Coordinates of C-alpha atoms (C1' of nucleotides) in Angstrom, one line a residue:
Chain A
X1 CA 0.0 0.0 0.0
X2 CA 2.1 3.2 -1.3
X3 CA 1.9 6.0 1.2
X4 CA 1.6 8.7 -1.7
X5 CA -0.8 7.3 -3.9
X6 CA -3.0 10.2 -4.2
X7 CA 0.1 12.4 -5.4
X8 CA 0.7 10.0 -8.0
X9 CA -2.1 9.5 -9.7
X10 CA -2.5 13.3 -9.6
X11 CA 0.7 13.9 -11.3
X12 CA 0.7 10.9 -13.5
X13 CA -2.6 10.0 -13.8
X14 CA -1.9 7.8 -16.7
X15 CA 0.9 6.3 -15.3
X16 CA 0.7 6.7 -12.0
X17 CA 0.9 3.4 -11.4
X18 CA 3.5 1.7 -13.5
X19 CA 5.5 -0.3 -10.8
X20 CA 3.3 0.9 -7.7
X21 CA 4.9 -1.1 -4.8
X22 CA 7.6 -2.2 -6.5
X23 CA 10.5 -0.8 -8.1
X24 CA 8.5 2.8 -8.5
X25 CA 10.5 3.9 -5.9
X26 CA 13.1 3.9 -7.5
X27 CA 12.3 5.9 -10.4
X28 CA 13.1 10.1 -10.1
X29 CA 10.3 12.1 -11.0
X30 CA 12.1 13.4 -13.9
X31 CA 11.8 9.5 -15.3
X32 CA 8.3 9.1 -14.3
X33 CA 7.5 12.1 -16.3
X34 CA 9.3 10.7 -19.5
X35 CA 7.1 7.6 -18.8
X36 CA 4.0 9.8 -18.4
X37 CA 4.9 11.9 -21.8
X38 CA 5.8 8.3 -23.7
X39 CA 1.7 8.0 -23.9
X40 CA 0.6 9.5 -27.3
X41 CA -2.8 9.2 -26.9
X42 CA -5.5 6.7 -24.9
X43 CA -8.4 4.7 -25.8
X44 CA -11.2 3.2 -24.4
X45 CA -12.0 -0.5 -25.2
X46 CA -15.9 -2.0 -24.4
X47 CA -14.5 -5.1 -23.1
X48 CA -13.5 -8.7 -24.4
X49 CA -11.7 -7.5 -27.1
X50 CA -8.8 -8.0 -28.9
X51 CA -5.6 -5.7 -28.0
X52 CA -2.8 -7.0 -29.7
X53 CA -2.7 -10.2 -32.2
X54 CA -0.2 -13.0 -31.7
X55 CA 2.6 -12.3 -34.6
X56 CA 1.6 -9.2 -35.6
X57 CA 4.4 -6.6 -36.1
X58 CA 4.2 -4.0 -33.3
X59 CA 5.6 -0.7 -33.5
X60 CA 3.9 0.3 -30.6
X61 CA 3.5 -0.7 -27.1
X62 CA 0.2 -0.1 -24.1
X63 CA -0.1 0.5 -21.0
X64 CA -3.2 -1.0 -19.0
X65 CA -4.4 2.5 -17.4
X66 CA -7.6 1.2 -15.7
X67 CA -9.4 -2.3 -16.1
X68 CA -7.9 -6.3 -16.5
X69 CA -6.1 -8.1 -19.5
X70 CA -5.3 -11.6 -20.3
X71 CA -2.8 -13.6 -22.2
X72 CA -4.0 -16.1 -24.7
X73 CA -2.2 -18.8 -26.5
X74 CA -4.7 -20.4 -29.3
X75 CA -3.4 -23.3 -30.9
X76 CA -4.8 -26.3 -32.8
X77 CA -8.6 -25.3 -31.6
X78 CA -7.3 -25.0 -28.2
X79 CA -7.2 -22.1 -25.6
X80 CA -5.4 -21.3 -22.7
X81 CA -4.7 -18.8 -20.7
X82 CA -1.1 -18.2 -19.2
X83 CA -1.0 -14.5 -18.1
X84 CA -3.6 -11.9 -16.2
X85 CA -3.0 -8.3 -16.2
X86 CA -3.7 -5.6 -13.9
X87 CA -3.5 -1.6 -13.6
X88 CA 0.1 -0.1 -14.1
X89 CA 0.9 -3.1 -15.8
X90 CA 3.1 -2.2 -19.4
X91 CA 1.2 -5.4 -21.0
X92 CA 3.2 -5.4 -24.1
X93 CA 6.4 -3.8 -23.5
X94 CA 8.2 -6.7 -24.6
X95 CA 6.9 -6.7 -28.0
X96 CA 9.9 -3.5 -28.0
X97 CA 12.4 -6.3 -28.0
X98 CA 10.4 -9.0 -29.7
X99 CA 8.6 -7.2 -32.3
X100 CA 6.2 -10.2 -32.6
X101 CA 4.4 -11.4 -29.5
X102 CA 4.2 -15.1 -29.2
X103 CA 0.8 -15.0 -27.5
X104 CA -2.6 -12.8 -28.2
X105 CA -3.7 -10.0 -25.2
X106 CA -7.3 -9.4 -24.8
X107 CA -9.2 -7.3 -22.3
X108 CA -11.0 -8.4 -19.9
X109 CA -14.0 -6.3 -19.2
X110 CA -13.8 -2.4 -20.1
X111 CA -10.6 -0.8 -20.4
X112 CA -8.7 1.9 -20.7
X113 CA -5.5 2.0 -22.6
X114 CA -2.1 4.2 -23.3
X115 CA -0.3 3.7 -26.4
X116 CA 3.6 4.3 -26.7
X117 CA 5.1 4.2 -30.1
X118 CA 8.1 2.3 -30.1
X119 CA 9.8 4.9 -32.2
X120 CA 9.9 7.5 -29.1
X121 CA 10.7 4.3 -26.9
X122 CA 13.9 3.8 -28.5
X123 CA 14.8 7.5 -28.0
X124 CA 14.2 7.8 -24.6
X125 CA 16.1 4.6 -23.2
X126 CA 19.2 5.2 -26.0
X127 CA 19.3 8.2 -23.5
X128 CA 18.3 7.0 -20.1
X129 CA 19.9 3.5 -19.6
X130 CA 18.6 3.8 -16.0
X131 CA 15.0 4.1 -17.1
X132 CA 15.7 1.1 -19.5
X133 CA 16.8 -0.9 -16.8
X134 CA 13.9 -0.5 -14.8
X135 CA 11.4 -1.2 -17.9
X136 CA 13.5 -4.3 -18.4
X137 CA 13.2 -5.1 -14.9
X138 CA 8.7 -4.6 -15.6
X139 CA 9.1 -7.2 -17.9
X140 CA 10.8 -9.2 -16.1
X141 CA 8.3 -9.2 -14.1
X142 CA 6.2 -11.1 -16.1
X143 CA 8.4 -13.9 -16.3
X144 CA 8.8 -14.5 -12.8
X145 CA 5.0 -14.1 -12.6
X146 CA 5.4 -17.1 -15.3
X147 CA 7.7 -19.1 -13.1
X148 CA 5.2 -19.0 -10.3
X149 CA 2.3 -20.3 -12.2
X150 CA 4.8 -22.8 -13.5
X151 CA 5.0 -24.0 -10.1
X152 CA 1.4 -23.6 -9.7
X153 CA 0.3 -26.2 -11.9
X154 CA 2.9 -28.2 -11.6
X155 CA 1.9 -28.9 -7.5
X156 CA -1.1 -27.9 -6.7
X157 CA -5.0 -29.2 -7.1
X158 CA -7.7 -27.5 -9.3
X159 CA -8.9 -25.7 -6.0
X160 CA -5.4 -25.0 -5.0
X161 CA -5.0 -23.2 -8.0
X162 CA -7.7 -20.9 -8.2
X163 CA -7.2 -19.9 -4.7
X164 CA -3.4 -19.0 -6.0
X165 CA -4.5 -16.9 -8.8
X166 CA -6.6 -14.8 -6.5
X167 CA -4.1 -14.5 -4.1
X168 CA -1.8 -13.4 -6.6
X169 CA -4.5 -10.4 -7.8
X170 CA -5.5 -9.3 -4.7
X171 CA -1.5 -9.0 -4.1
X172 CA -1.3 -7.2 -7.6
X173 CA -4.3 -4.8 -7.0
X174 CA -2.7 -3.9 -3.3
X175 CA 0.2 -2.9 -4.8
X176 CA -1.4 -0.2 -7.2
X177 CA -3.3 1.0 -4.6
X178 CA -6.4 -0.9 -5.7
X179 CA -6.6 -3.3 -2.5
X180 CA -10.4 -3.8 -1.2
X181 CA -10.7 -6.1 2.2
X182 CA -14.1 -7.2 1.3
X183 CA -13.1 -8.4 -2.3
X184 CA -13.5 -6.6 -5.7
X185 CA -14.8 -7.2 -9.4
X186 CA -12.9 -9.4 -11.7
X187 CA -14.6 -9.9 -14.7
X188 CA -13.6 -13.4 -15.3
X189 CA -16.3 -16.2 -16.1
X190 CA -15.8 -19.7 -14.9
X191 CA -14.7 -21.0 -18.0
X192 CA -11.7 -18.2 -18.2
X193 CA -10.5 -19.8 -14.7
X194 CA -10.9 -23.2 -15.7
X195 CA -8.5 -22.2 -18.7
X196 CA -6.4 -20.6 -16.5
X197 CA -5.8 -23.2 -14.1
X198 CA -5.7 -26.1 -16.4
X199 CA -9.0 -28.2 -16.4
X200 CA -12.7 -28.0 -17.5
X201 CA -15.4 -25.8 -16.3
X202 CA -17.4 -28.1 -14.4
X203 CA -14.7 -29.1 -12.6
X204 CA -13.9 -25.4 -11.7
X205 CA -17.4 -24.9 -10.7
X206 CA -16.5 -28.1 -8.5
X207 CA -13.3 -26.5 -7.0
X208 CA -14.8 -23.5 -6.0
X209 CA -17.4 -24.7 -4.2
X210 CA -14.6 -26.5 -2.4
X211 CA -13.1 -23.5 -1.8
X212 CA -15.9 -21.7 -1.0
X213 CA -16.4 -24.3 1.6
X214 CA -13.1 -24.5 2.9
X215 CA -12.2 -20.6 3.3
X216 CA -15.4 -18.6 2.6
X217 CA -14.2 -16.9 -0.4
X218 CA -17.0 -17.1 -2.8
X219 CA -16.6 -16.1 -6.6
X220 CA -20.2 -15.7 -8.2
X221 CA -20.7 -13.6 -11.7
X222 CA -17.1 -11.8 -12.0
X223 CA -17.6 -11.1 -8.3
X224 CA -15.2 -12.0 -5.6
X225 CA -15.7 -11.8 -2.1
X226 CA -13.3 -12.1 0.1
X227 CA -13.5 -11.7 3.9
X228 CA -10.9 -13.6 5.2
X229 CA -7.7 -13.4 2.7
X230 CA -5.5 -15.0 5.6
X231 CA -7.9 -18.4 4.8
X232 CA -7.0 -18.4 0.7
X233 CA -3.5 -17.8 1.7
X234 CA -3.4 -20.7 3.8
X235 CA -5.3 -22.8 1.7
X236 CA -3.0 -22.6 -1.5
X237 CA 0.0 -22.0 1.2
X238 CA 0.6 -18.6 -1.2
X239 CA 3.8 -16.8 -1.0
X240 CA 3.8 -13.6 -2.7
X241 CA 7.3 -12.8 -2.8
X242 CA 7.8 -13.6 -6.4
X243 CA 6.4 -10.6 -7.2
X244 CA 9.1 -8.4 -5.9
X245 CA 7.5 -6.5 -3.8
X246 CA 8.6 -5.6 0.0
X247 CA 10.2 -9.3 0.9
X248 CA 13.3 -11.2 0.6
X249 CA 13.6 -10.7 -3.1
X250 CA 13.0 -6.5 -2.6
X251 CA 15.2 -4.7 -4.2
X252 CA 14.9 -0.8 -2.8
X253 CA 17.8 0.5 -4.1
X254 CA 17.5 4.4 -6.0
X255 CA 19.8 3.6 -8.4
X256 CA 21.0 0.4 -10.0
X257 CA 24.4 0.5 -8.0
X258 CA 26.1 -3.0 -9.5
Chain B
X1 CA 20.9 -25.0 -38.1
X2 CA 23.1 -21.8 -38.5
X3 CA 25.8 -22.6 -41.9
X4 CA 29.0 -20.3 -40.8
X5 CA 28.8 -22.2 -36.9
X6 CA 32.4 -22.8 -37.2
X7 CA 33.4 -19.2 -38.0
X8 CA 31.0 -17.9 -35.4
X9 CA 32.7 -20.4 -32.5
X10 CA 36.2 -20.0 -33.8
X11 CA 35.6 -16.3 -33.4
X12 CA 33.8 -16.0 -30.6
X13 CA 35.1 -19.5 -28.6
X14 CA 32.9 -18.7 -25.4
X15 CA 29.7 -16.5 -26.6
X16 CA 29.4 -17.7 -30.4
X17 CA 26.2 -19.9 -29.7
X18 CA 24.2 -16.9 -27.8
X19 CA 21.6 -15.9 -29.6
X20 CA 22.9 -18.3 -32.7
X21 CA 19.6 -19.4 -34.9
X22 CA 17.8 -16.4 -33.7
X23 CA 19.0 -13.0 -33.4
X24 CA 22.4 -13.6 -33.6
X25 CA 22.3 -12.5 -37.2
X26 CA 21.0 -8.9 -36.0
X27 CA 24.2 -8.1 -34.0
X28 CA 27.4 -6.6 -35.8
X29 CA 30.9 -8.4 -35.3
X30 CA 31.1 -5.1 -33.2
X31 CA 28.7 -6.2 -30.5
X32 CA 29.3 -10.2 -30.8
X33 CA 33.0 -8.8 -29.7
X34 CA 31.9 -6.7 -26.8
X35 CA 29.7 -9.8 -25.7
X36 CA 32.6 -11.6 -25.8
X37 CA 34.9 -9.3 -24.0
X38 CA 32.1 -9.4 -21.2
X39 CA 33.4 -12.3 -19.7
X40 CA 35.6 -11.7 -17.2
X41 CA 36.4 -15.6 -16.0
X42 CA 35.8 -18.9 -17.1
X43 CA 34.5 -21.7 -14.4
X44 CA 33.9 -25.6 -14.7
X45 CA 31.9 -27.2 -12.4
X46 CA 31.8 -31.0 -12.3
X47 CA 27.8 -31.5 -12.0
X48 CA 25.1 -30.9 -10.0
X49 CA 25.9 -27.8 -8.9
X50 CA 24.1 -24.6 -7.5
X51 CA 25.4 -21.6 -9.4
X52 CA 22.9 -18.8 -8.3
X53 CA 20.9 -18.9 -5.0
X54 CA 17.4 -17.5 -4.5
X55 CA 17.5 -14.2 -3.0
X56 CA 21.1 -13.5 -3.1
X57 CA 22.4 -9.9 -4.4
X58 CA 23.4 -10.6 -7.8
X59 CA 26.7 -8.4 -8.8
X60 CA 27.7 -11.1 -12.3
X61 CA 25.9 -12.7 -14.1
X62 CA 26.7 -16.3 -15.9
X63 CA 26.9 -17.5 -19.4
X64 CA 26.2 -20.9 -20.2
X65 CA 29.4 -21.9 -22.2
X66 CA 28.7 -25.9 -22.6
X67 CA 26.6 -27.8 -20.7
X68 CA 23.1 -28.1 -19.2
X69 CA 21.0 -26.0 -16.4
X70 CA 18.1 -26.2 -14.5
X71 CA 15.9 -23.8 -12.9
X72 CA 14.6 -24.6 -9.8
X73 CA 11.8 -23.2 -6.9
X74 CA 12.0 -24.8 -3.8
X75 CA 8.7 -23.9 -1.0
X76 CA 7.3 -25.9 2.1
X77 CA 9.9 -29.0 1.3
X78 CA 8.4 -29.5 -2.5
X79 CA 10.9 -28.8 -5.1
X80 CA 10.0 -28.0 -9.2
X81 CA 12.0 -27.4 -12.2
X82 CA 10.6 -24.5 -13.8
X83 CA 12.6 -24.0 -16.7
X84 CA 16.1 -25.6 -18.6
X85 CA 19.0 -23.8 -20.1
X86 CA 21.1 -25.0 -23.1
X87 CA 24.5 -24.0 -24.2
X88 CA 24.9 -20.4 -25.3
X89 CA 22.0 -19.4 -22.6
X90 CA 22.8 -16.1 -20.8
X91 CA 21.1 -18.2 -17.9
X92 CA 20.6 -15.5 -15.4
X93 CA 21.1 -12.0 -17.3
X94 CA 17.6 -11.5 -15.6
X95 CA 19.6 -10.7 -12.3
X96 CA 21.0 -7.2 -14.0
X97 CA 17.7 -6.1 -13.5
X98 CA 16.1 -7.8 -10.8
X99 CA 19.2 -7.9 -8.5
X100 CA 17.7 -10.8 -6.6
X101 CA 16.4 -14.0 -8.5
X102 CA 13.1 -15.9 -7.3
X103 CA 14.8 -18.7 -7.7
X104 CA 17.8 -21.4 -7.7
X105 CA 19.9 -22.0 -10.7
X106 CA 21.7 -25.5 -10.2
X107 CA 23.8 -27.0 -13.1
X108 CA 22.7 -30.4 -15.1
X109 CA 26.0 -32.6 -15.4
X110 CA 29.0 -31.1 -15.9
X111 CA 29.4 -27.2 -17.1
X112 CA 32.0 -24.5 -18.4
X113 CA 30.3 -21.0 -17.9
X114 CA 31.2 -17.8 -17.9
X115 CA 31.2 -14.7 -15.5
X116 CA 30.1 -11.3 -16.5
X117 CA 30.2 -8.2 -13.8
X118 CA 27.4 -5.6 -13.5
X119 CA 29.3 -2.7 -13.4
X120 CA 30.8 -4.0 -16.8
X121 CA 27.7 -4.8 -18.4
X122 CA 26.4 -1.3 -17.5
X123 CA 28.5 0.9 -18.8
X124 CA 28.4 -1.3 -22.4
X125 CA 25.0 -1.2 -22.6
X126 CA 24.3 2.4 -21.4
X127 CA 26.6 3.4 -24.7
X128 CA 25.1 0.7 -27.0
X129 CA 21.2 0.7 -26.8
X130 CA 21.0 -1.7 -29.9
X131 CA 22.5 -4.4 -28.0
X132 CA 21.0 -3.8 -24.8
X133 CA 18.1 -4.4 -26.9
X134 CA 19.3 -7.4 -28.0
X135 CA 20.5 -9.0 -24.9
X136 CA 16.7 -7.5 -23.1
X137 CA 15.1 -9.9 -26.3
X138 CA 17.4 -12.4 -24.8
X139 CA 15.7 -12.6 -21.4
X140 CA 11.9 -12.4 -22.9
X141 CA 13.1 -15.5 -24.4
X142 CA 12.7 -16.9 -21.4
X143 CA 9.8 -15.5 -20.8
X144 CA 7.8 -17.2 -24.2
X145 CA 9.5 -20.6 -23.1
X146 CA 7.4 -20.3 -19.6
X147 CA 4.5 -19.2 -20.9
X148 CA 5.2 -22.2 -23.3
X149 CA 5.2 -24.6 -20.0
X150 CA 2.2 -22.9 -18.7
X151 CA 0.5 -23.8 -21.8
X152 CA 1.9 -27.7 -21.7
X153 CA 0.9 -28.3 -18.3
X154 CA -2.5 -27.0 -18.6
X155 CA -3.1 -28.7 -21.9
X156 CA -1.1 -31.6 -21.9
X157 CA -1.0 -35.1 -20.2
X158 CA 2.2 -36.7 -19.0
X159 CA 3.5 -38.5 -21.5
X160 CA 3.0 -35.6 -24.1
X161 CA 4.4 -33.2 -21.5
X162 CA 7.4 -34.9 -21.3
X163 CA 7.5 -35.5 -24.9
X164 CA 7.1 -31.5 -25.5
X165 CA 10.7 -31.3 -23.6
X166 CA 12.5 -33.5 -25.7
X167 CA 10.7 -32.0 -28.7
X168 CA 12.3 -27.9 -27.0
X169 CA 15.6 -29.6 -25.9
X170 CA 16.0 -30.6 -29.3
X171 CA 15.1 -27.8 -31.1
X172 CA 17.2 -25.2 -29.0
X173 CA 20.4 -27.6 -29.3
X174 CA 19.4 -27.6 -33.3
X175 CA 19.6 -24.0 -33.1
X176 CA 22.8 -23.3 -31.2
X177 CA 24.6 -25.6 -33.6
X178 CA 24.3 -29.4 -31.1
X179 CA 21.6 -30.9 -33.4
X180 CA 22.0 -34.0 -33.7
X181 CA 19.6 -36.9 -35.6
X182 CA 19.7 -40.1 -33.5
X183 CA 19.7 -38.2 -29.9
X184 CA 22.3 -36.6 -27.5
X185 CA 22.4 -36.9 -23.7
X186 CA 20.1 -35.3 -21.4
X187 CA 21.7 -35.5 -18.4
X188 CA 18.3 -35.6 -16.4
X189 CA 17.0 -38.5 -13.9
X190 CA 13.0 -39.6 -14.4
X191 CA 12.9 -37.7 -10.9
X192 CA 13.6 -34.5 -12.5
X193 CA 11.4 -35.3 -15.6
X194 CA 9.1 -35.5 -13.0
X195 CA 9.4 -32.4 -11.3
X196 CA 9.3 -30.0 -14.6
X197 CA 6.4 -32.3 -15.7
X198 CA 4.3 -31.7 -12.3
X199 CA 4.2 -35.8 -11.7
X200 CA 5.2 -38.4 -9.9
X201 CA 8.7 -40.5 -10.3
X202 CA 6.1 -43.3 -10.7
X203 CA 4.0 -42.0 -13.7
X204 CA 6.4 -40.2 -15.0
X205 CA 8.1 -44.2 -15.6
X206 CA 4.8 -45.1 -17.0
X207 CA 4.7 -42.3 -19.5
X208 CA 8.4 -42.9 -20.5
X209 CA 7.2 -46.4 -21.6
X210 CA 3.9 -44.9 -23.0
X211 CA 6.1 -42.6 -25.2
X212 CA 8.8 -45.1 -26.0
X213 CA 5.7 -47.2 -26.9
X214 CA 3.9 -44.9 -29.5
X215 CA 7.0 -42.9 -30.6
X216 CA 10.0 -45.0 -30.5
X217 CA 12.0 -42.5 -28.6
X218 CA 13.8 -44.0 -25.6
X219 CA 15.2 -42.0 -22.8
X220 CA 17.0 -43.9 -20.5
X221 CA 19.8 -42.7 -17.8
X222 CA 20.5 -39.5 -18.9
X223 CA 20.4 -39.9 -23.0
X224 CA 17.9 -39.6 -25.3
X225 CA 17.3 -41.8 -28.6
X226 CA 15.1 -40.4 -30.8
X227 CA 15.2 -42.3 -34.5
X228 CA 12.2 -40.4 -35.5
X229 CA 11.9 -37.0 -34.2
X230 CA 8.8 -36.5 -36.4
X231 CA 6.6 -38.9 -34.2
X232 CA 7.8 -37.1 -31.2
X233 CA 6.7 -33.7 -32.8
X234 CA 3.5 -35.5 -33.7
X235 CA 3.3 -36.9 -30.2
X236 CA 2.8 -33.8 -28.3
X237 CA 1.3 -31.9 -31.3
X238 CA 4.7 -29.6 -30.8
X239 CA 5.1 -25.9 -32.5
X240 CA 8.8 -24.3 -32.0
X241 CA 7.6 -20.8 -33.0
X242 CA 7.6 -19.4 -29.5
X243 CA 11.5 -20.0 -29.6
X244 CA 11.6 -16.7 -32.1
X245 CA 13.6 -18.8 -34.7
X246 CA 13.2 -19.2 -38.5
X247 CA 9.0 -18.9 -38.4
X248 CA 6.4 -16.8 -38.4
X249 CA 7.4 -14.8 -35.4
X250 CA 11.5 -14.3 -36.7
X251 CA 12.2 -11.0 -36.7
X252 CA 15.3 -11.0 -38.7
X253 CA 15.8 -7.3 -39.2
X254 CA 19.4 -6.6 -38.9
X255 CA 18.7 -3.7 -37.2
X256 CA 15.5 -2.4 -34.7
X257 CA 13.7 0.1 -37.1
X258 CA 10.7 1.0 -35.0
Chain C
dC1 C1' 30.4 -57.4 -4.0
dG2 C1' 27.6 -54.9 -1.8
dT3 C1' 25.5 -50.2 -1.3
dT4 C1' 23.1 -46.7 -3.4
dC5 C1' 20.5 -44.6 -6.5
dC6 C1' 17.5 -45.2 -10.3
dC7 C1' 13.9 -47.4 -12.6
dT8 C1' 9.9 -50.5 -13.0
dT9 C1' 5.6 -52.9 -11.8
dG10 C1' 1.2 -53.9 -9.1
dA11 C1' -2.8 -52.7 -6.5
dG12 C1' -5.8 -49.5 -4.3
dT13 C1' -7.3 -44.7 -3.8
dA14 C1' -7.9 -39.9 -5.0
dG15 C1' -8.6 -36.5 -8.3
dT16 C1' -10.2 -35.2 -12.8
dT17 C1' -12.8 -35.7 -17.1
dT18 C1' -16.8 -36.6 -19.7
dC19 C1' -21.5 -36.6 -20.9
dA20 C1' -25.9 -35.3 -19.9
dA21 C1' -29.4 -32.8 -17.6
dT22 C1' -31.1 -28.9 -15.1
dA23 C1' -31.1 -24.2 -13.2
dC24 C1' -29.8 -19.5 -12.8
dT25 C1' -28.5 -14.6 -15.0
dT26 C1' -28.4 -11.3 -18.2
dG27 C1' -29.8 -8.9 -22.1
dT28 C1' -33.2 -8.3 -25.9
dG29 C1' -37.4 -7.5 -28.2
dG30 C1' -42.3 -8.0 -28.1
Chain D
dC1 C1' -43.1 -6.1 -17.9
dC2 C1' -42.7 -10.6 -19.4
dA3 C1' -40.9 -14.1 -22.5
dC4 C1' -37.2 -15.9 -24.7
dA5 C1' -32.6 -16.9 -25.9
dA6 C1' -27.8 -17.2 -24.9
dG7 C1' -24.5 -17.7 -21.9
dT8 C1' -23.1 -19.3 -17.4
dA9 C1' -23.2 -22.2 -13.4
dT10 C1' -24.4 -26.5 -10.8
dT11 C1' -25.1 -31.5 -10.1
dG12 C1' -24.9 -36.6 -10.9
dA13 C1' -22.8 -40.8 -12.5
dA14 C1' -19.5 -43.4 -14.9
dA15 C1' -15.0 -43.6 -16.9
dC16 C1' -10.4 -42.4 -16.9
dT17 C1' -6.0 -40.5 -15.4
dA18 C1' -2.8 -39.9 -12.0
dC19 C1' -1.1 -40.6 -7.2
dT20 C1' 0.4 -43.3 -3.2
dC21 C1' 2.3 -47.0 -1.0
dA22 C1' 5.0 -50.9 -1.4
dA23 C1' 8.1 -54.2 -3.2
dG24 C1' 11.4 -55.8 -6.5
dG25 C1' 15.0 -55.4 -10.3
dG26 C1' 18.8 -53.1 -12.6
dA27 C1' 22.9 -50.1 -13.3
dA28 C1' 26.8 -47.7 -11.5
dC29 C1' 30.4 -46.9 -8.1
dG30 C1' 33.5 -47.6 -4.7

DNA sequence: CGTTCCCTTGAGTAGTTTCAATACTTGTGG
DNA sequence: CCACAAGTATTGAAACTACTCAAGGGAACG
């Protein structure tokens, strides 16, 4: 929970929280401002839709302002899921290195959007190799996020796993200042966690009666409510360090010192 | 299968496979030299090593000069492999941004890696963005491989999971130049097969024999024979695009236009 | 030549999938 | 405002997959 909040979002409302509770301390004002300015202009999307296609060439990257996101991988009439977004997150900053994302990113209920060009990217980090070290480090990010669902499905039980993913966004929406004690909207159907966690709707629908029962967390309609996050933490033995904010793996540093 | 490997590992005897079969054509002799300058020190290690701990400050990072590595998360007295690095891997360049890794890196069999300072690194990359951008693509690498796992292990049953290792093991050797047609070793016990296929020692046997069953390809104490790599591929229904070489994701640009 | 680690097999149990049927929610048009 | 349709959620039963516990066989190393 960042002390300043309010301040942020009033002087970057756009970007005010791009690496909220993690590494955003570490950033000067003069490079949150360059990240602010990087936004060329912002859109509104309905929600459900499509934000960028698997192997399309990008010239531009977003930045989720308000609202959720998923990763999609498609293949061979299949669909998974393998990465949920939040607000601050730089969804497709790696398609600056890649050029071609290997996945597809959708919304998730209404959003709004920022859009960077990569064009005034590249001229801001030739220039600011700090900055670039601490967009790096956002998308790196991602990868440990990766690791940790990884892990995930390689140990725990349908049950298990749902209780991990909200764990994981109720840590994520805490550190941008979005934390609720009572529980909060994610517009996520059934089906979405089921392909999120590896198996089948009905046997989602199964698991979180389970954990309904178990911890009192209920998920209905997009819905979650959640009075007692200490009981979903136990119950998927959730460790939250991964995501790099304050913990063993906290890095607090102002500058990159080496 | 990159056709000037000689000249690039007579050249460039420690860092002439990173990158080799997919950007490695996009850096100048300029920047392969200054990669290879990085390295400060050379290291063997007889096998079964740890080379970074969890959690630990990170002032180098290590090259992957020959030989095999494993990522590893250990919690609550489980332990997974959540990811495995080939030769020519810049196995935890993550580090120069994250300072602390979420988790182990131990080496598979016997290695020869190499060392590169921080404080070197930085002050190469803050006067060459191009290759900073090229050794960031590096790391999202990475990245697509997990989110490649997270899509086997939700999707896929044991036998194909494990089949969708041999079918990346084989394909990033093929790319850095260790292809080979009837199989290589693997230095990897069932037990660990296990652990990055989220199973058991037990059914992770049974799929072995499934597989060898179906495909022909026998794994057995650390080395892989594989007659017919196109029943593996088959097998597990296997796509290598998400490795970013030759396909419709290569980005073969020489340079990053924007 | 025995110890240790690794692999294999069997049998019972737990977790998950599948198919099928039923109910609830939401949005739309009459 | 109600009826309807489409999407979403729940339940049951049977089949299947994977896990656990337990025991035995095989390779490698001193």
């Amino acid at each position: 929970m960042p002390k300043d909040l309010g301040h942020e979002l009033q002087r970057y409302p756009r970007t005010g929280r791009f690496l909220l509770g993690r590494l955003r301390g570490a950033m000067g004002e003069d490079e949150k401002q360059l990240v602010e300015d990087l936004i060329e202009h912002e859109e509104e999307l309905a929600g459900d839709g499509l934000i960028v296609r698997r192997g399309a060439e990008c010239s531009r990257s977003t930045i989720l302002i308000e609202g959720f996101a998923r990763r999609v991988i498609e293949r061979n009439g299949y669909r998974h899921i393998v990465g949920l977004q939040v607000p601050g997150d730089f969804i497709d900053l790696q398609a600056f290195a890649l050029k071609r994302l290997d996945h597809d990113l959708y919304t998730l209920g209404p959003v709004r959007i920022g859009r960077v060009s990569h064009a005034r990217l590249n001229k801001v980090l030739a220039a600011r190799p700090h900055l670039a070290r601490l967009l790096w480090f956002s998308t790196l990010l991602d990868a440990a996020i990766h690791r940790e669902w990884i892990l995930k499905l390689e140990h725990l039980n349908a049950a298990e796993r749902v209780a991990h993913v909200f764990c994981e966004i109720c840590q994520r929406l805490e550190f941008v200042g979005l934390g609720s004690k009572s529980g909060f909207s994610l517009p996520l159907t059934q089906a979405q966690l089921a392909e999120m966690c590896g198996t089948t709707t009905v046997h989602m629908s199964r698991a979180l009666r389970r954990l309904r029962e178990a911890t009192g967390v209920t998920f209905r309609h997009g819905k979650l409510e959640c009075d007692d996050p200490a009981a979903l933490i136990r119950y998927c033995e959730y460790d939250p360090s991964y995501l790099y904010g304050p913990g063993d793996l906290q890095f607090s540093g102002r500058d990159y010192a080496d």
